[in-house]
PDB file of C-alpha atoms and ligand atoms in Angstrom:
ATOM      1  CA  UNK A   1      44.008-204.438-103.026  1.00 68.00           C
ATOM      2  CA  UNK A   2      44.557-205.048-106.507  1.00 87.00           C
ATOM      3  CA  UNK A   3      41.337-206.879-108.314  1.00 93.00           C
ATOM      4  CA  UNK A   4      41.970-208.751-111.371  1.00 94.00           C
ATOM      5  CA  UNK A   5      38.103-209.075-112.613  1.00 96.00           C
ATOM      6  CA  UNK A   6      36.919-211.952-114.666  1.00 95.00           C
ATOM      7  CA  UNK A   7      35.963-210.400-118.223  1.00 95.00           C
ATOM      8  CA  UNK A   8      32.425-211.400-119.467  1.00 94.00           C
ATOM      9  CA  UNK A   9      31.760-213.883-122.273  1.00 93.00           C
ATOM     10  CA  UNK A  10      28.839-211.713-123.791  1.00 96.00           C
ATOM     11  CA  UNK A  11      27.537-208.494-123.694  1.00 98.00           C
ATOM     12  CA  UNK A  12      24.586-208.294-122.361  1.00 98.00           C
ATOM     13  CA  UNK A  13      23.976-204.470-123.417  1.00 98.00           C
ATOM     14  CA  UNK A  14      24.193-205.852-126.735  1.00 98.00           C
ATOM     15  CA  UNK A  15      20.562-207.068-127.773  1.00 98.00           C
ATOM     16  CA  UNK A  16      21.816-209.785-129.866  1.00 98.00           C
ATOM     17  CA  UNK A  17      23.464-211.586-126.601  1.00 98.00           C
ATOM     18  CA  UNK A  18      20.779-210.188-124.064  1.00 98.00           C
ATOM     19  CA  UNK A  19      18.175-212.267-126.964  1.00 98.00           C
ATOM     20  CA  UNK A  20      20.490-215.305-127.071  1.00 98.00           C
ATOM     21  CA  UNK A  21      21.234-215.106-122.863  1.00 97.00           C
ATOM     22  CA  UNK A  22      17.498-215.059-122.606  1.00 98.00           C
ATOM     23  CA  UNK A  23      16.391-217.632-125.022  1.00 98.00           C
ATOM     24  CA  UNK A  24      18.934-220.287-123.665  1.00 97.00           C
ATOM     25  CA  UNK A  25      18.562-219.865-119.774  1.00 96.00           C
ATOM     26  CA  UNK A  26      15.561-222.010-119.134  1.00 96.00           C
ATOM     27  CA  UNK A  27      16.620-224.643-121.353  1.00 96.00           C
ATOM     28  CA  UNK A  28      19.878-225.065-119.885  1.00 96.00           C
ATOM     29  CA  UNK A  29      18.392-224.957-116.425  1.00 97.00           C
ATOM     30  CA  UNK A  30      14.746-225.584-116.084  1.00 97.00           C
ATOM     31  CA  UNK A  31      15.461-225.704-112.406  1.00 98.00           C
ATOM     32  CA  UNK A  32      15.272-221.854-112.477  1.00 98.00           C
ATOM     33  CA  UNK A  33      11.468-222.322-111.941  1.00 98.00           C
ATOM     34  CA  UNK A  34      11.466-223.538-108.531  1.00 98.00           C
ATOM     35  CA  UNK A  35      13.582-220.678-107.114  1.00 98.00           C
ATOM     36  CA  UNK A  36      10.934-218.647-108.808  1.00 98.00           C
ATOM     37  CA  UNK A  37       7.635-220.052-107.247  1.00 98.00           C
ATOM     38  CA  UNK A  38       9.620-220.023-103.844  1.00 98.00           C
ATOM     39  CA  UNK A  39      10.197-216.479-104.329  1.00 98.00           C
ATOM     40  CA  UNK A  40       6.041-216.166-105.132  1.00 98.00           C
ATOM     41  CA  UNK A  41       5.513-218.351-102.502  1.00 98.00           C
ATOM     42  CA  UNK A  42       7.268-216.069 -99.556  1.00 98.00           C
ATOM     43  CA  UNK A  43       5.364-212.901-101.209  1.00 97.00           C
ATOM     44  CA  UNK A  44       2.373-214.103-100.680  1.00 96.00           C
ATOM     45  CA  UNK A  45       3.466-215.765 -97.353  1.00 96.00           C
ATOM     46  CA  UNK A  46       4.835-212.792 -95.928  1.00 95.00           C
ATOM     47  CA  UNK A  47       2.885-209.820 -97.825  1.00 94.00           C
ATOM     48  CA  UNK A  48       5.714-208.365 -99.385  1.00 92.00           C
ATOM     49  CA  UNK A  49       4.356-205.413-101.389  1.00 96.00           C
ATOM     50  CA  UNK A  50       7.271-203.722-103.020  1.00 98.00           C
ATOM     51  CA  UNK A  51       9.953-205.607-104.730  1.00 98.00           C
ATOM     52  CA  UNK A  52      13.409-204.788-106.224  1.00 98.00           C
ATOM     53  CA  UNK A  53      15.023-207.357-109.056  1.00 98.00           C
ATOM     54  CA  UNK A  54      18.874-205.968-108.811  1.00 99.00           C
ATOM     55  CA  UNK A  55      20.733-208.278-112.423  1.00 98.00           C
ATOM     56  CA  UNK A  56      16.679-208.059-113.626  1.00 98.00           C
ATOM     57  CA  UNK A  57      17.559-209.769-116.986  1.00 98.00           C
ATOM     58  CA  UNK A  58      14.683-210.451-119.581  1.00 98.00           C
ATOM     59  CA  UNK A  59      11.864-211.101-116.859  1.00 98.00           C
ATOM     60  CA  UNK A  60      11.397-214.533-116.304  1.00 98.00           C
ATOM     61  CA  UNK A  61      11.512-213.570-112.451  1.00 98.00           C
ATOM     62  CA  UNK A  62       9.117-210.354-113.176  1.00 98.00           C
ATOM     63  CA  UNK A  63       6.391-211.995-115.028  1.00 98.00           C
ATOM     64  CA  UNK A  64       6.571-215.091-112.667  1.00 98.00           C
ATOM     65  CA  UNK A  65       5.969-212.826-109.479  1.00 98.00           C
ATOM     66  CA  UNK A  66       3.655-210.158-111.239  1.00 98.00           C
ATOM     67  CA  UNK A  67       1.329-213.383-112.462  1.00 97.00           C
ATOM     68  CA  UNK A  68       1.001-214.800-108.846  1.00 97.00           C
ATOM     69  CA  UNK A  69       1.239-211.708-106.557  1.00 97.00           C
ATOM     70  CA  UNK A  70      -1.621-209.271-107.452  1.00 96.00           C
ATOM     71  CA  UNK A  71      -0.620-206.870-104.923  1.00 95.00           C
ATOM     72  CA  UNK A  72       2.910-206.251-105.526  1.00 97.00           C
ATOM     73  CA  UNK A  73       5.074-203.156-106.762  1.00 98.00           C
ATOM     74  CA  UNK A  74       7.795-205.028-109.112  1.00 98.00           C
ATOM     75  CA  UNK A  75      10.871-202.639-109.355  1.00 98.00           C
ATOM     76  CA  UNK A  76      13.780-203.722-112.668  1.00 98.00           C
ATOM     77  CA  UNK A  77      16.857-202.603-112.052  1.00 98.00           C
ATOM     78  CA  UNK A  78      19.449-203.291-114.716  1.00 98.00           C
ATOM     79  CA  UNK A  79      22.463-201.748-116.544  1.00 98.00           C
ATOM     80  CA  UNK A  80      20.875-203.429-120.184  1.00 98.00           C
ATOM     81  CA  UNK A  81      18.408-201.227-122.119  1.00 98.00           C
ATOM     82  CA  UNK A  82      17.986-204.767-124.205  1.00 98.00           C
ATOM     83  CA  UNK A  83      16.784-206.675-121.204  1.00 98.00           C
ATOM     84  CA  UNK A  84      14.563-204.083-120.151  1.00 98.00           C
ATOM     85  CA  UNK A  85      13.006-204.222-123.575  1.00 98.00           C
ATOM     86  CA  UNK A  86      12.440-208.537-123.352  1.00 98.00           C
ATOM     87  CA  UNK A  87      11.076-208.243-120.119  1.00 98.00           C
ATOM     88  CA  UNK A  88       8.450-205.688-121.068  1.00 98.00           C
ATOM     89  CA  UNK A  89       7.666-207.432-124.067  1.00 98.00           C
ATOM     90  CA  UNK A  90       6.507-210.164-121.691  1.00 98.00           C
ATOM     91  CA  UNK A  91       3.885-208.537-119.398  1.00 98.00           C
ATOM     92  CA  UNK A  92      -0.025-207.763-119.760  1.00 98.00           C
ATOM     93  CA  UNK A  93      -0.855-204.369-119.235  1.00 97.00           C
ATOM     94  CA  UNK A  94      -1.876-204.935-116.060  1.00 97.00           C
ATOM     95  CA  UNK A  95       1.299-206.190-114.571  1.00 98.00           C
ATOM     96  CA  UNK A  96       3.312-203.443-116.500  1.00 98.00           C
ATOM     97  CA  UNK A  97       1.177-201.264-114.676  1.00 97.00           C
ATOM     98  CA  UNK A  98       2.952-202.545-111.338  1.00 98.00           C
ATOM     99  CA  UNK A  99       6.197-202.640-112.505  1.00 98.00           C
ATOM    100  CA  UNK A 100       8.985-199.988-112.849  1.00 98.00           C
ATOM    101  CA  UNK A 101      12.445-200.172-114.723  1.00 98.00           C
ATOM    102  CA  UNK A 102      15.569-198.293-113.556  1.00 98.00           C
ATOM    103  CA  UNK A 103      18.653-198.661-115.555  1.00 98.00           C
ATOM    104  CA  UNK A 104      21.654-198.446-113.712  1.00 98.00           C
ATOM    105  CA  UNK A 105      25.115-200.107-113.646  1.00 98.00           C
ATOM    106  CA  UNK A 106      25.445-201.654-109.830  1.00 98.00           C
ATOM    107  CA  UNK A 107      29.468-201.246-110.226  1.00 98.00           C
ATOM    108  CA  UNK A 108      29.058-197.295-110.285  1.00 98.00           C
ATOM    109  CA  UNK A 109      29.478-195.234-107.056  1.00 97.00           C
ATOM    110  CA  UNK A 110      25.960-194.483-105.775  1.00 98.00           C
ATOM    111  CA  UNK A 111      24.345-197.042-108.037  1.00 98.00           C
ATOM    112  CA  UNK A 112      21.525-197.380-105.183  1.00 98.00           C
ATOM    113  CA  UNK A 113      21.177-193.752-104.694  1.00 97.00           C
ATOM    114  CA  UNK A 114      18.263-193.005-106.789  1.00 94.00           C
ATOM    115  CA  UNK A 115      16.534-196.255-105.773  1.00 98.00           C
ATOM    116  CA  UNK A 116      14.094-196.539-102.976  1.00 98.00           C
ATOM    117  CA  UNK A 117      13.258-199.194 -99.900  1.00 98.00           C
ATOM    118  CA  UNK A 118      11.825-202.363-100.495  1.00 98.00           C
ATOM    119  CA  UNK A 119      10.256-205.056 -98.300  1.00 97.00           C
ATOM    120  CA  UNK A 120      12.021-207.600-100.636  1.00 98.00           C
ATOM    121  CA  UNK A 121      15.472-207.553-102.621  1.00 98.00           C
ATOM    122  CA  UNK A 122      16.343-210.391-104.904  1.00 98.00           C
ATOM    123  CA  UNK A 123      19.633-210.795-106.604  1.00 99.00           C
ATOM    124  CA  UNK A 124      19.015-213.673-109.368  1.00 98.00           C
ATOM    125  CA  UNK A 125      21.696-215.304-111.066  1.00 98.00           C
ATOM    126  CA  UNK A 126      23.784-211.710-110.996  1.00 98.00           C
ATOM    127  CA  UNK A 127      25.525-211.182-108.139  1.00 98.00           C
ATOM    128  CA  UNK A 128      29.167-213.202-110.454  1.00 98.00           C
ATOM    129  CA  UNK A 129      28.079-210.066-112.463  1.00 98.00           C
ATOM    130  CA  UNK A 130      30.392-207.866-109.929  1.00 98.00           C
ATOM    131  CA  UNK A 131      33.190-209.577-112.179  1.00 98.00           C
ATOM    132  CA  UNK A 132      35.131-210.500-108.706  1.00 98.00           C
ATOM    133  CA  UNK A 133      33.897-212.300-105.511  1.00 98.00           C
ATOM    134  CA  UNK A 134      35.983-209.281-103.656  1.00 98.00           C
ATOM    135  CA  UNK A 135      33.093-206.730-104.801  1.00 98.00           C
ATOM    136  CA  UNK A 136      30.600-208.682-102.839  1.00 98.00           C
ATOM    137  CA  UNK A 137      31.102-207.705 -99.413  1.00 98.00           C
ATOM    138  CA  UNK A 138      30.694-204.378-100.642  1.00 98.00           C
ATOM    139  CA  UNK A 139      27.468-205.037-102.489  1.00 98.00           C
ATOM    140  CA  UNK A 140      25.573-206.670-100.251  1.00 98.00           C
ATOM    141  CA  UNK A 141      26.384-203.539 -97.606  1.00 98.00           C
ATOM    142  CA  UNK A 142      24.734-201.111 -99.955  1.00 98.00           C
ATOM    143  CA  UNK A 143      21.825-203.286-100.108  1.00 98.00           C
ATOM    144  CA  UNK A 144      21.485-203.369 -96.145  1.00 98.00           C
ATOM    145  CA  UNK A 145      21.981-200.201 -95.830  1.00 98.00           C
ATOM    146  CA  UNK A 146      20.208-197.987 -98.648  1.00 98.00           C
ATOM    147  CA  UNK A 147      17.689-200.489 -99.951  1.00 98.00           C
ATOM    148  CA  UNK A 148      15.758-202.433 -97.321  1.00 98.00           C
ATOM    149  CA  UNK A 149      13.238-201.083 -95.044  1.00 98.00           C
ATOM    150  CA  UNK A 150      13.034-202.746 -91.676  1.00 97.00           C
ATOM    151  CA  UNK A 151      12.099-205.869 -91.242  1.00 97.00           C
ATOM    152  CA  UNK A 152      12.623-206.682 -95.221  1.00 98.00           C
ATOM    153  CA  UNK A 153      14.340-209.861 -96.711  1.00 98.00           C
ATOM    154  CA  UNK A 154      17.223-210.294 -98.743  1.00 98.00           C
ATOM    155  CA  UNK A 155      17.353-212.854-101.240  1.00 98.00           C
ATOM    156  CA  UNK A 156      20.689-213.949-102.968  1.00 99.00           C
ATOM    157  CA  UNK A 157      20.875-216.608-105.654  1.00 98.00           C
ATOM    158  CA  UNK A 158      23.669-217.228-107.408  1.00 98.00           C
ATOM    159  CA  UNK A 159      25.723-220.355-108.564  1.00 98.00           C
ATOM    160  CA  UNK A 160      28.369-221.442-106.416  1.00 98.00           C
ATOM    161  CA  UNK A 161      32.351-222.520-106.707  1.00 98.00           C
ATOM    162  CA  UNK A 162      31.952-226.009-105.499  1.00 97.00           C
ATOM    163  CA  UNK A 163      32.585-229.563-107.647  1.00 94.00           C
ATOM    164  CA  UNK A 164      30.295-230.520-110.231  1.00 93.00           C
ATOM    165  CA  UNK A 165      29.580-226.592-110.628  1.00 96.00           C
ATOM    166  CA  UNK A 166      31.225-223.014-110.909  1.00 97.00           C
ATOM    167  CA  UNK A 167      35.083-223.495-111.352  1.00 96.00           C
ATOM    168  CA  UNK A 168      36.704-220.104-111.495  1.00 97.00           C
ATOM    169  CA  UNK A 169      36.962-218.820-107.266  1.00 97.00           C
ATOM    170  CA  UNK A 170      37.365-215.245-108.714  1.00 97.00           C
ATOM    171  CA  UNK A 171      33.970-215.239-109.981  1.00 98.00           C
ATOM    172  CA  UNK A 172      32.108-217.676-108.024  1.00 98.00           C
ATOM    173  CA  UNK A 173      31.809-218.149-104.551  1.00 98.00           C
ATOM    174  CA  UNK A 174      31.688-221.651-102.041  1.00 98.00           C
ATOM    175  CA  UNK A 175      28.746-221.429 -99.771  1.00 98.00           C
ATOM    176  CA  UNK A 176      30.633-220.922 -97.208  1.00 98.00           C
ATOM    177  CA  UNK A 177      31.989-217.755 -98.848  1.00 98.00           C
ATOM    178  CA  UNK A 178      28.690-216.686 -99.652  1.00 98.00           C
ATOM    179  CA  UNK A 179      27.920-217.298 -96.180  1.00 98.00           C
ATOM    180  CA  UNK A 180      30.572-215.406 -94.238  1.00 98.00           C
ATOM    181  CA  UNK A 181      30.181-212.333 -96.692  1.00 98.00           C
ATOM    182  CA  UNK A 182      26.832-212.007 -95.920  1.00 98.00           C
ATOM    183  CA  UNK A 183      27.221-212.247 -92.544  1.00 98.00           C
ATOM    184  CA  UNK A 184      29.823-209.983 -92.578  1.00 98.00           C
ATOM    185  CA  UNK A 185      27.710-207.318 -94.131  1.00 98.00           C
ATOM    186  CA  UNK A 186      25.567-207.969 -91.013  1.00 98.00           C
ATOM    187  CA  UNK A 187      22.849-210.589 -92.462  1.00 98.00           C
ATOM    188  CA  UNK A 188      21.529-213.065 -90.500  1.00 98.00           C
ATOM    189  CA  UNK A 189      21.336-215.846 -93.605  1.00 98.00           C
ATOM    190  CA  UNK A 190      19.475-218.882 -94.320  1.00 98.00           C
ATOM    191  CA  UNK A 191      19.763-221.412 -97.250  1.00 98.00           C
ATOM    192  CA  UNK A 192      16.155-223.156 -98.309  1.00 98.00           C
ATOM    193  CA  UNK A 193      17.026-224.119-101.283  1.00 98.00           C
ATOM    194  CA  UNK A 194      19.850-225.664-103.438  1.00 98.00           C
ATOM    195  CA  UNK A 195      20.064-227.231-106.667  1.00 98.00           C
ATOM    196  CA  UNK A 196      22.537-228.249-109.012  1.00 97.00           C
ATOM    197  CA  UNK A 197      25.273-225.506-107.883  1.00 97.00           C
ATOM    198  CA  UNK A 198      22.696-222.919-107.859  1.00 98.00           C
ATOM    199  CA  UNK A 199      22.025-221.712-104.168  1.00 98.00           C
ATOM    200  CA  UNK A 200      20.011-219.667-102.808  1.00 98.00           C
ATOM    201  CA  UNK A 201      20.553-217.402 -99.631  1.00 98.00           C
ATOM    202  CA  UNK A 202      17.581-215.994 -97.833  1.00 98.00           C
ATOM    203  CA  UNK A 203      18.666-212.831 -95.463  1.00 98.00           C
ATOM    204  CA  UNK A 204      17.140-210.945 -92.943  1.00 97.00           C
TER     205      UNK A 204
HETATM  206  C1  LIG B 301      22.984-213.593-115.882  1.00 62.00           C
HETATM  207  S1  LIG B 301      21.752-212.349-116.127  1.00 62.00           S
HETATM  208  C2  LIG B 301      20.483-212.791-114.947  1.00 62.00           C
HETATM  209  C3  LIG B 301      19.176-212.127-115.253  1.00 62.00           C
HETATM  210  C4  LIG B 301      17.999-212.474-114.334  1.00 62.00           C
HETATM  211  N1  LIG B 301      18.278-212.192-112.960  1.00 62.00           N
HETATM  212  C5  LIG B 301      17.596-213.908-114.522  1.00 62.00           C
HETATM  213  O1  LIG B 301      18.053-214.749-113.763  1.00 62.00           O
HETATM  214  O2  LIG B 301      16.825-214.177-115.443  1.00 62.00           O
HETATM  215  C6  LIG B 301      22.536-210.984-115.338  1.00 62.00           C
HETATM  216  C7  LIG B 301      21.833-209.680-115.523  1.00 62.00           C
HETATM  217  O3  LIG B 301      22.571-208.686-114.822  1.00 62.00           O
HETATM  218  C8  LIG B 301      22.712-207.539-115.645  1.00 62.00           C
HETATM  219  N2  LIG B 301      23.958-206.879-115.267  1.00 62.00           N
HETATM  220  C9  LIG B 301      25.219-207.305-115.478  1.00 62.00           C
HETATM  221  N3  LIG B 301      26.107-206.443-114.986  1.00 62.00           N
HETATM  222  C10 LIG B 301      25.385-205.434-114.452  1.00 62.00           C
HETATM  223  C11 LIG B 301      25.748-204.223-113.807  1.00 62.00           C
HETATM  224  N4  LIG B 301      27.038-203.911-113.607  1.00 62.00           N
HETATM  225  N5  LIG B 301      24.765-203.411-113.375  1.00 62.00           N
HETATM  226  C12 LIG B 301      23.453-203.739-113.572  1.00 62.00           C
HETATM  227  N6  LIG B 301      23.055-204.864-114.203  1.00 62.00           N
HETATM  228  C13 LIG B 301      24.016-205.705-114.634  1.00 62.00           C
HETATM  229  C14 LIG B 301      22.728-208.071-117.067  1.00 62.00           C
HETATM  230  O4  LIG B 301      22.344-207.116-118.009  1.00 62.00           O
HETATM  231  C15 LIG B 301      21.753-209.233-116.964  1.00 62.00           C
HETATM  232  O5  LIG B 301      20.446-208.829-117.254  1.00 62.00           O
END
C-alpha cells in the first residue's frame, strides 16, 4: 500500500513552534479542559497509578493530572526535546518527582520497546500526528499489545473528519473510523465525551 502522508504545518521539534503550538492551544479551544478533568476524574475513580501521555506536548495534560492525582506515576513520551522542556517548566518539585520523560518518535520500529505497562494510556490531540489515518490500525495494536497491563484503559482523543470540523480524511478520521480501527485492534470502545469535533474514545 502506498501512503501519501499529510506533511505538518510546524515543527514541533523546533522550540519556536513547540512555544507558539503551546501558547495558542487553550485559547483556541478552552474545551481542552474538560477532557482533562474527565481524565482526573477516572484516575481517581478507578485508582490508576501509572500513566503514559503518548503526543505529551507542553503538559497541560501532565500538570492537570499530577495536581489532582497524588498517587500517580506520570510517564511523557514525546519525539520533541522542546515540549519536554515546557512541560517541566510547569511542575512543582513534587509532581516532577512523579513524572518521567522518554523521548521517542512513535513512527520508528520498536518505538514502544523501551517503554513499560501502564494501567492508563492516553493519546491527546496526537494520534493525526501518524501523518495518515492508515498508520492507526497499526498504532493502536502496539499499544494493546506492549503497553497495557491487564485490565488497563485506553484513552484516544483526537479531532475527527466530520462537518463543521477536520476536513482532510487522510489525516483525520470519522467516528466511525475511529471506531472500527479500534475495534479492529481488538478494543472494546466507548465514547463519553464529544465536543466541537474533538472526540474522545475510552478503550478497554
Ligand atoms: C498536537 S500536539 C498535542 C500535545 C498534547 N497531547 C496536548 O494535547 O497538549 C502533538 C504532540 O505530539 C508530538 N509528536 C508528533 N509527532 C510525534 C512522533 N512521531 N513521535 C512522538 N511524538 C510526536 C509533538 O511533539 C507534540 O508534542
Amino acid at each position: 500500500m502506498c501512503i501519501k502522508e499529510v506533511l505538518s504545518p510546524i515543527n514541533l521539534r523546533n522550540p519556536d513552534d513547540a512555544a507558539q503550538w503551546a501558547n495558542e492551544v487553550n485559547l483556541k479551544r478552552p474545551w481542552r479542559v474538560q477532557f482533562f478533568d474527565y481524565y482526573a476524574t477516572l484516575i481517581q475513580q478507578q485508582q490508576r497509578v501509572e500513566i503514559l501521555e503518548i503526543g505529551s506536548g507542553p503538559g497541560d495534560l501532565a500538570k492537570h493530572v499530577l495536581g489532582r492525582c497524588p498517587d500517580i506515576h506520570y510517564s511523557a513520551f514525546d519525539f520533541s526535546e522542546a515540549m519536554h522542556k515546557l512541560s517541566r517548566s510547569k511542575l512543582l518539585t513534587h509532581e516532577l518527582e512523579r513524572a518521567d520523560y522518554r523521548v521517542g518518535d512513535f513512527k520508528q520500529t520498536g518505538w514502544a520497546d523501551a517503554l513499560a505497562q501502564y494501567d492508563l494510556v492516553i493519546i491527546h490531540q496526537a494520534l493525526h500526528e501518524l501523518r495518515h489515518k492508515a498508520y492507526a490500525l497499526d498504532f493502536h495494536k502496539i499499544v494493546k499489545n506492549k503497553l497495557l497491563k491487564a485490565g488497563a484503559c485506553y484513552l484516544v482523543c483526537d479531532h475527527l473528519y466530520a462537518e463543521g470540523a477536520m476536513t482532510n480524511p487522510d489525516l483525520y478520521m470519522s467516528k466511525d473510523e475511529h471506531i472500527q480501527c479500534l475495534q479492529q485492534s481488538g478494543f472494546h470502545v466507548e465514547l463519553p465525551l464529544e465536543i466541537k469535533g474533538l472526540c474522545l474514545f475510552q478503550c478497554h
